[in-house]
mmCIF file of C-alpha atoms in Angstrom:
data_model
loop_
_atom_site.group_PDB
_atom_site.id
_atom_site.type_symbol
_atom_site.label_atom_id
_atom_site.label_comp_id
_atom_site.label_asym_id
_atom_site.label_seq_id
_atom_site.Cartn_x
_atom_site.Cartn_y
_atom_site.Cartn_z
ATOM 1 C CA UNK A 1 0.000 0.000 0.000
ATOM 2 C CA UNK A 2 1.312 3.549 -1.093
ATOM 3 C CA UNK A 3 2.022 6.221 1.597
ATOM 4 C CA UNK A 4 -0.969 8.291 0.100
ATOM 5 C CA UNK A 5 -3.093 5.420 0.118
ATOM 6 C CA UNK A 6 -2.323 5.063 3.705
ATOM 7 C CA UNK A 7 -2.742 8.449 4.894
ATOM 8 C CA UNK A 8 -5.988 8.586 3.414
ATOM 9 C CA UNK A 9 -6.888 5.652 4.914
ATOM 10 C CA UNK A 10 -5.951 7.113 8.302
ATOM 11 C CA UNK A 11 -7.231 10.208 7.851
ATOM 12 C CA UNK A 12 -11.142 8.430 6.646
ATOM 13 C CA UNK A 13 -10.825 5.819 9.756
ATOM 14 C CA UNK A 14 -11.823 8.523 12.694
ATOM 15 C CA UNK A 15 -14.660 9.611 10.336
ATOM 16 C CA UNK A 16 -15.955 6.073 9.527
ATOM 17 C CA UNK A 17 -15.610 4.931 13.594
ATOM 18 C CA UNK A 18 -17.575 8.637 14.316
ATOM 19 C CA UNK A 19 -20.181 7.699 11.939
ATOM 20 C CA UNK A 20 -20.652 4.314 14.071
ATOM 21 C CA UNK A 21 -20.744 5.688 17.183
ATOM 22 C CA UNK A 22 -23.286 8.279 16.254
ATOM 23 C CA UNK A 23 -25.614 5.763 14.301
ATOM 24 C CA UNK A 24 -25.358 3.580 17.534
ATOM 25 C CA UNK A 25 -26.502 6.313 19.337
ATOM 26 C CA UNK A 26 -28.999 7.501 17.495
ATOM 27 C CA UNK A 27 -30.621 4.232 16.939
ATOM 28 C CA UNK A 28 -30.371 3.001 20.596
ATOM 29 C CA UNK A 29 -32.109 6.412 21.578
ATOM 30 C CA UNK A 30 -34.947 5.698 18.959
ATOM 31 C CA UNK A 31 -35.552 2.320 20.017
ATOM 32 C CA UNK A 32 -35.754 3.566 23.851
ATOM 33 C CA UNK A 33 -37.768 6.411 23.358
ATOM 34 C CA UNK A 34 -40.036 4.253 20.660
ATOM 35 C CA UNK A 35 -40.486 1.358 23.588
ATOM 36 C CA UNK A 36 -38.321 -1.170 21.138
ATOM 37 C CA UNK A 37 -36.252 -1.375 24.235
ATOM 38 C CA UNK A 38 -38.218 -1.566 27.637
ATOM 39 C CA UNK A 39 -37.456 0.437 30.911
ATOM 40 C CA UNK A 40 -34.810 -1.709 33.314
ATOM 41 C CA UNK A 41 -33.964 -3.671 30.218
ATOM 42 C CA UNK A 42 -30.440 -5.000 30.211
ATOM 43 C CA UNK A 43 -27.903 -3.746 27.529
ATOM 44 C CA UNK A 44 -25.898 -6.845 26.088
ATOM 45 C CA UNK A 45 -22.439 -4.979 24.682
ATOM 46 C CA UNK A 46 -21.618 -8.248 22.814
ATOM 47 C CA UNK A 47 -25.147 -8.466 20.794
ATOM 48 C CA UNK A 48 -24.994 -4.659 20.186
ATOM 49 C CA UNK A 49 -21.559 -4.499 19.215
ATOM 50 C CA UNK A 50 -22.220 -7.141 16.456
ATOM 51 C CA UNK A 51 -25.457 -5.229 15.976
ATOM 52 C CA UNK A 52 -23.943 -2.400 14.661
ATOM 53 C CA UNK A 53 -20.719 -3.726 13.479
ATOM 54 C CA UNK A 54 -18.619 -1.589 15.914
ATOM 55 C CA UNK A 55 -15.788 -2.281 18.642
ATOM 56 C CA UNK A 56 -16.548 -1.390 22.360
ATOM 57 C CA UNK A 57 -14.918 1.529 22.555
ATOM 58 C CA UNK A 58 -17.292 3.549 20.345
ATOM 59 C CA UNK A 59 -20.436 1.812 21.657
ATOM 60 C CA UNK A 60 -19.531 2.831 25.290
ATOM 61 C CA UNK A 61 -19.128 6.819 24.300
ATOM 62 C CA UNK A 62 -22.489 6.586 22.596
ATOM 63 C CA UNK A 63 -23.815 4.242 25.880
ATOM 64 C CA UNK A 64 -22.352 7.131 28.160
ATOM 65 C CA UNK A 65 -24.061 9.834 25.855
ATOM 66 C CA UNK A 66 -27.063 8.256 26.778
ATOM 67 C CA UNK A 67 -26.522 7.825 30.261
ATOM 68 C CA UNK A 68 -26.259 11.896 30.123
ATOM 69 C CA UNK A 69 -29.448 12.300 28.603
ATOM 70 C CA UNK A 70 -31.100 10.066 31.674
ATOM 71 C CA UNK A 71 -31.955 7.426 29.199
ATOM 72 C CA UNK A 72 -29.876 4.531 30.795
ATOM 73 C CA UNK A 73 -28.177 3.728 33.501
ATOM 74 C CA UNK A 74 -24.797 2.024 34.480
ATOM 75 C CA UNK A 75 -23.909 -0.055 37.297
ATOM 76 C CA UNK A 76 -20.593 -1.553 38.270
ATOM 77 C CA UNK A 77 -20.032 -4.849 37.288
ATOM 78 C CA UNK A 78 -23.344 -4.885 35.684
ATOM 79 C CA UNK A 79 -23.035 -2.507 32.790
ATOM 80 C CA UNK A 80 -26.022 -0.776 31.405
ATOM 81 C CA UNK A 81 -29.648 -0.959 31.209
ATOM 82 C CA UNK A 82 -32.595 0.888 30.099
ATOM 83 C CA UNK A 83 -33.573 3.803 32.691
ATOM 84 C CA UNK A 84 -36.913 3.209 34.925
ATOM 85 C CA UNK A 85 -38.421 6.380 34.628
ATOM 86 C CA UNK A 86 -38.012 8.253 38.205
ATOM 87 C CA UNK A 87 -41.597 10.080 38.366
ATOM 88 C CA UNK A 88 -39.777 12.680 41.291
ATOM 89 C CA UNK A 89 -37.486 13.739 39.103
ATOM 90 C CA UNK A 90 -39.855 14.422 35.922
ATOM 91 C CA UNK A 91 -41.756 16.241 38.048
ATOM 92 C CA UNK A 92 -38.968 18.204 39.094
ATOM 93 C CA UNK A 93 -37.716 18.928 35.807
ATOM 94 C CA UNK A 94 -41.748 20.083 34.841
ATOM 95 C CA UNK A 95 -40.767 22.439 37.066
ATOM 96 C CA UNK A 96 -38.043 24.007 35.716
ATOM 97 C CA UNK A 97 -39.698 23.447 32.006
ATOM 98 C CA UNK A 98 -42.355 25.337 32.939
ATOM 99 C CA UNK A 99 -40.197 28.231 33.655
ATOM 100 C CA UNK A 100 -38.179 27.992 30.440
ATOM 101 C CA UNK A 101 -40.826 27.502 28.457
ATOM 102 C CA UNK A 102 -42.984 30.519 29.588
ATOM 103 C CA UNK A 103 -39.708 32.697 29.235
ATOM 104 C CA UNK A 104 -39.102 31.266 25.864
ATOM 105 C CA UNK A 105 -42.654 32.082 24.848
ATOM 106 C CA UNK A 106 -42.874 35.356 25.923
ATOM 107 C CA UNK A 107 -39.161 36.384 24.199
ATOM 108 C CA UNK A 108 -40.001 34.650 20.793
ATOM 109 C CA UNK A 109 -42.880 36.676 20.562
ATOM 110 C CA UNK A 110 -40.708 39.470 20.405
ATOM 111 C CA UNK A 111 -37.747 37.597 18.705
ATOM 112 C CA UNK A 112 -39.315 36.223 15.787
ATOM 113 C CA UNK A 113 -38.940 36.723 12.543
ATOM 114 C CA UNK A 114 -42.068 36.693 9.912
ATOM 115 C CA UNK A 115 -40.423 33.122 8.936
ATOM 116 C CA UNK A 116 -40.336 31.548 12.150
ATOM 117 C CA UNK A 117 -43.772 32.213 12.922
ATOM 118 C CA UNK A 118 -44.367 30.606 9.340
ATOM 119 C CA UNK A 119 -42.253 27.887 10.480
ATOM 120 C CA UNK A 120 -44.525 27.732 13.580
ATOM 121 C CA UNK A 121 -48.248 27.612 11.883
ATOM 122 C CA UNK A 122 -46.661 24.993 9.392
ATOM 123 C CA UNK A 123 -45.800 22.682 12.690
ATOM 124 C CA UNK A 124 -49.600 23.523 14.074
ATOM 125 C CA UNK A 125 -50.707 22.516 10.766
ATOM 126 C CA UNK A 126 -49.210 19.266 10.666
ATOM 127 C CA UNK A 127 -50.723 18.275 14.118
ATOM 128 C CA UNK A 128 -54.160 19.383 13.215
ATOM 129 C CA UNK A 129 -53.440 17.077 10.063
ATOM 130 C CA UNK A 130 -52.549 13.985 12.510
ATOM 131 C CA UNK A 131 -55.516 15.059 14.577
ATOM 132 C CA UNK A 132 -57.623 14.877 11.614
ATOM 133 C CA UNK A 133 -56.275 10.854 10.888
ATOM 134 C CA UNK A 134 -55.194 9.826 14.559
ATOM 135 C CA UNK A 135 -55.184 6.286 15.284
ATOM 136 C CA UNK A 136 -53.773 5.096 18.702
ATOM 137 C CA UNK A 137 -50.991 3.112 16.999
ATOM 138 C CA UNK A 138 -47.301 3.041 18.130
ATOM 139 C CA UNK A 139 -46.365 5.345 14.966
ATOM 140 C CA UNK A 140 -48.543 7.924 15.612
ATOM 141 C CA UNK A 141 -47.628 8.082 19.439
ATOM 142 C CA UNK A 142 -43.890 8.687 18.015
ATOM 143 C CA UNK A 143 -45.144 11.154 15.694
ATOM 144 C CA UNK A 144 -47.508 13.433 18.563
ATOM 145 C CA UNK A 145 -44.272 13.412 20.439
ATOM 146 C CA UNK A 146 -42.146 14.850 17.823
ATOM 147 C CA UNK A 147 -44.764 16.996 16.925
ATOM 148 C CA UNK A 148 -44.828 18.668 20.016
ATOM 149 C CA UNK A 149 -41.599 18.835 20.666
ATOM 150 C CA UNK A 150 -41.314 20.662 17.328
ATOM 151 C CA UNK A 151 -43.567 22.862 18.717
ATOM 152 C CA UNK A 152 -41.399 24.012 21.599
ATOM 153 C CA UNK A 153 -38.243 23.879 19.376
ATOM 154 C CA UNK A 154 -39.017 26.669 16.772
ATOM 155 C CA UNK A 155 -40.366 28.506 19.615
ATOM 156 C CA UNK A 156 -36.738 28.052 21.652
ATOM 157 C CA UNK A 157 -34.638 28.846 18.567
ATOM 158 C CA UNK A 158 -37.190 32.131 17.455
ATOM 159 C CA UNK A 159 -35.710 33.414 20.747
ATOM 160 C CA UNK A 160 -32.586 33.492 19.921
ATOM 161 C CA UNK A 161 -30.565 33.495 22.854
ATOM 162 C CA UNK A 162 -27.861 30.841 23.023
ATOM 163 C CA UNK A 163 -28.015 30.549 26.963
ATOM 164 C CA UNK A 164 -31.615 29.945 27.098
ATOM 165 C CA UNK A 165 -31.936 27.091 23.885
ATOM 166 C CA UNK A 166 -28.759 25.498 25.306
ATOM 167 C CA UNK A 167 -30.018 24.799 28.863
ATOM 168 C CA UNK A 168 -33.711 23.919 27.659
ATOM 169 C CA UNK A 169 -32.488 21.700 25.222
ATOM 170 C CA UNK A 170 -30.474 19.804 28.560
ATOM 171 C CA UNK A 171 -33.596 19.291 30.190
ATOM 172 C CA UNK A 172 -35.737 18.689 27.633
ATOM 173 C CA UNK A 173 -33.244 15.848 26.740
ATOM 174 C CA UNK A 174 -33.904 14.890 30.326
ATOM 175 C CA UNK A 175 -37.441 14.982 30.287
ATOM 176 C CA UNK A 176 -37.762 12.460 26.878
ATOM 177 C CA UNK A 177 -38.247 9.507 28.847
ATOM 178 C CA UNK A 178 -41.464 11.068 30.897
ATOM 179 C CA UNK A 179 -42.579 12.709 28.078
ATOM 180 C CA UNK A 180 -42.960 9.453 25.928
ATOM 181 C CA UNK A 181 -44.758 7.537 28.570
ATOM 182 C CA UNK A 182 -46.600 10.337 29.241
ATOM 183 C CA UNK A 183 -47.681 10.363 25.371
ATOM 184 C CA UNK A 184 -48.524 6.512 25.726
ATOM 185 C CA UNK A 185 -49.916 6.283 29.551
ATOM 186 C CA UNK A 186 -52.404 9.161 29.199
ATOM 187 C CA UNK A 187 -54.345 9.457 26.360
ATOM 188 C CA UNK A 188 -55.207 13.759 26.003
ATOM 189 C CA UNK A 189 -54.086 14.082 21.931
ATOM 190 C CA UNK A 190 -57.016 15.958 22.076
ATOM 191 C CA UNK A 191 -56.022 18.193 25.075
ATOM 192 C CA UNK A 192 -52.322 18.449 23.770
ATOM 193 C CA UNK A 193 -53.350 19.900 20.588
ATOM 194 C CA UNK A 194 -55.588 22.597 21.903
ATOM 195 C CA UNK A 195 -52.876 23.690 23.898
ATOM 196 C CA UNK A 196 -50.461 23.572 21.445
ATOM 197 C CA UNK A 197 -53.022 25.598 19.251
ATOM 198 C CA UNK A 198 -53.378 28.405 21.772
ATOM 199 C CA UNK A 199 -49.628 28.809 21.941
ATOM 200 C CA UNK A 200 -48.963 29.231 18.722
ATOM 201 C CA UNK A 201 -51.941 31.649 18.238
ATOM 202 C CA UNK A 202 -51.030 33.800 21.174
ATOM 203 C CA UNK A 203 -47.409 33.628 19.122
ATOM 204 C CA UNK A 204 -48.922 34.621 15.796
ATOM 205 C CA UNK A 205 -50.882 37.184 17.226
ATOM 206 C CA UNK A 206 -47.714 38.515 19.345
ATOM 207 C CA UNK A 207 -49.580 39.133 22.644
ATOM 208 C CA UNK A 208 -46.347 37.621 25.200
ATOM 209 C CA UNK A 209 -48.958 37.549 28.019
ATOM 210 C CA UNK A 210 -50.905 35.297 25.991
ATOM 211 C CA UNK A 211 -48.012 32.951 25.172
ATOM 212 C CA UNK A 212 -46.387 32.883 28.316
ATOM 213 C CA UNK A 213 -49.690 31.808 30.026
ATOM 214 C CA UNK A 214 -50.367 28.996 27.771
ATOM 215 C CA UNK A 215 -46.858 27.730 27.727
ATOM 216 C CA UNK A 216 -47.502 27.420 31.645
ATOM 217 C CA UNK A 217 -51.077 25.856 31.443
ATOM 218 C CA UNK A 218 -49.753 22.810 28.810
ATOM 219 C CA UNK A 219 -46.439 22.094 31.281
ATOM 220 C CA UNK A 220 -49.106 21.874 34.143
ATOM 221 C CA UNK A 221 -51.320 19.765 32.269
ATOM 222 C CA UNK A 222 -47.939 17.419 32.412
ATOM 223 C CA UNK A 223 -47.530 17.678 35.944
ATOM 224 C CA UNK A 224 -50.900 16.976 36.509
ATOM 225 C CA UNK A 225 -50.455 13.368 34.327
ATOM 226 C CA UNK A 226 -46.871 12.928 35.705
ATOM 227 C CA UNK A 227 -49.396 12.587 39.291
ATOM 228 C CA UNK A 228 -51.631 9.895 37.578
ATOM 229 C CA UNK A 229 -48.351 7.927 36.729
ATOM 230 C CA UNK A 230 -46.982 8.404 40.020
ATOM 231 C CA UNK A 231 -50.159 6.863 41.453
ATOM 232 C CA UNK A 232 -50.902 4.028 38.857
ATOM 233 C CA UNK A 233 -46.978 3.437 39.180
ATOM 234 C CA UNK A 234 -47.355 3.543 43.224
ATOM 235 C CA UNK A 235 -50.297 1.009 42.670
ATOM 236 C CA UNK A 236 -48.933 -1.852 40.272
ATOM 237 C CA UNK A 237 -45.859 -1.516 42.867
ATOM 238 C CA UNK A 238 -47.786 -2.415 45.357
ATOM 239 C CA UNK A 239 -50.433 -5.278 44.236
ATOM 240 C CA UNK A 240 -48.009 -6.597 41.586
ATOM 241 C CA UNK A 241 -51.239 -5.685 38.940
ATOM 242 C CA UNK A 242 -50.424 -4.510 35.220
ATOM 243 C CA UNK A 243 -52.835 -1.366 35.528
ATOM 244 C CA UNK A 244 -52.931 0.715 32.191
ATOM 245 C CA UNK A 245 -54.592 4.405 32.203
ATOM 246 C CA UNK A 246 -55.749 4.405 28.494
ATOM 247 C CA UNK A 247 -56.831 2.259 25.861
ATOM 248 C CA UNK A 248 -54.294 1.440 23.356
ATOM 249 C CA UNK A 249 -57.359 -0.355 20.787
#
């Protein structure tokens, strides 16, 4: 093999392992967040390093970028597992959402441009479209979550301040885990997208009073279903009974 040849080669090699690790990454989060993997579920580093065709050191970076998002967990000797959702600490993270997210809506609505709010009533679109065709299937659960999530994104970024989108992205990557069961304990699509709805209006219309106090009312609608997890959670704890709060038919 030529010199050249071999410099290229070493110069493609960190590229190719980086494009591992983050495909490992990514798919492990989807298939946590989408319930392919199930809460307290072991991690086997063998089957997922053949899996994805990568060596271990790789799969533990993108194993220990999950462990910072909350969405698994290590333990010596054990290695990892899927996270059990802690219901204290989603609550006290709706906490602190509910704060960012009521600050975020009332700056955007100064902040942003005639294209962002576009951007906006295009994302309110597309959920009134799902609401139009919703079926309680396990696509459509991921696709309410991204929705609104998308929601709260354009309204972070319309804002504009690098601070405030960096540490509400943290704990909103904190918060995934809660807010998918949420999306698949309690069944309030309907709810969820006449919040969403009077956000976005209060944004279009630019009245920042308006905004900030529906921002508030849909991160307390949370907290209020992150209490009817905590009980139903409490409850199959405690008489061993698989207890679901909605009907997935």
């Amino acid at each position: 093999m030529s010199q050249t040849m071999r410099s290229r080669n070493e110069e493609t090699a960190p590229k190719r392992r980086g494009g591992l690790r983050e495909k490992a990454f990514q798919t492990l989060k989807e298939s946590i967040l989408g319930g392919d993997l199930h809460r307290g579920e072991r991690l086997s580093e063998a089957r997922l390093m053949r899996d994805f065709g990568i060596g271990r050191t790789p799969l533990r970076e993108a194993l220990n970028r999950l462990e910072r998002e909350g969405l698994v967990v290590s333990q010596p000797n054990s290695g990892y597992s899927v996270a059990n959702l802690d219901v204290d600490a989603v609550c006290e993270l709706l906490v602190v959402r509910e704060g960012l997210d009521a600050m975020a809506a009332e700056i955007a609505t100064e902040t942003a441009t005639e294209a962002e709010l576009e951007a906006l009533a295009g994302v309110m679109a597309e959920i009134d479209a799902l609401d139009r065709i919703h079926d309680r299937t396990p696509d459509v659960y991921a696709r309410e979550l991204e929705l609104g999530l998308k929601v709260h994104e354009v309204i972070l970024a319309a804002t504009h301040n690098a601070a405030l989108i960096e540490i509400t992205r943290r704990v909103y990557d904190q918060l995934r885990l809660g807010l998918w069961i949420e999306v698949r304990w309690i069944d309030q699509w309907t709810m969820a997208v006449a919040e969403h709805r009077a956000i976005v209006e209060a944004m279009l219309d630019r009245d920042a009073p308006r905004a900030t106090q529906a921002a508030r009312a849909h991160v307390r609608s949370s907290q209020r279903n992150m209490q009817v997890i905590r009980d139903v959670s409490s409850f199959r704890r405690n008489t061993g009974t698989r207890l679901s709060v909605q009907n997935d038919d």
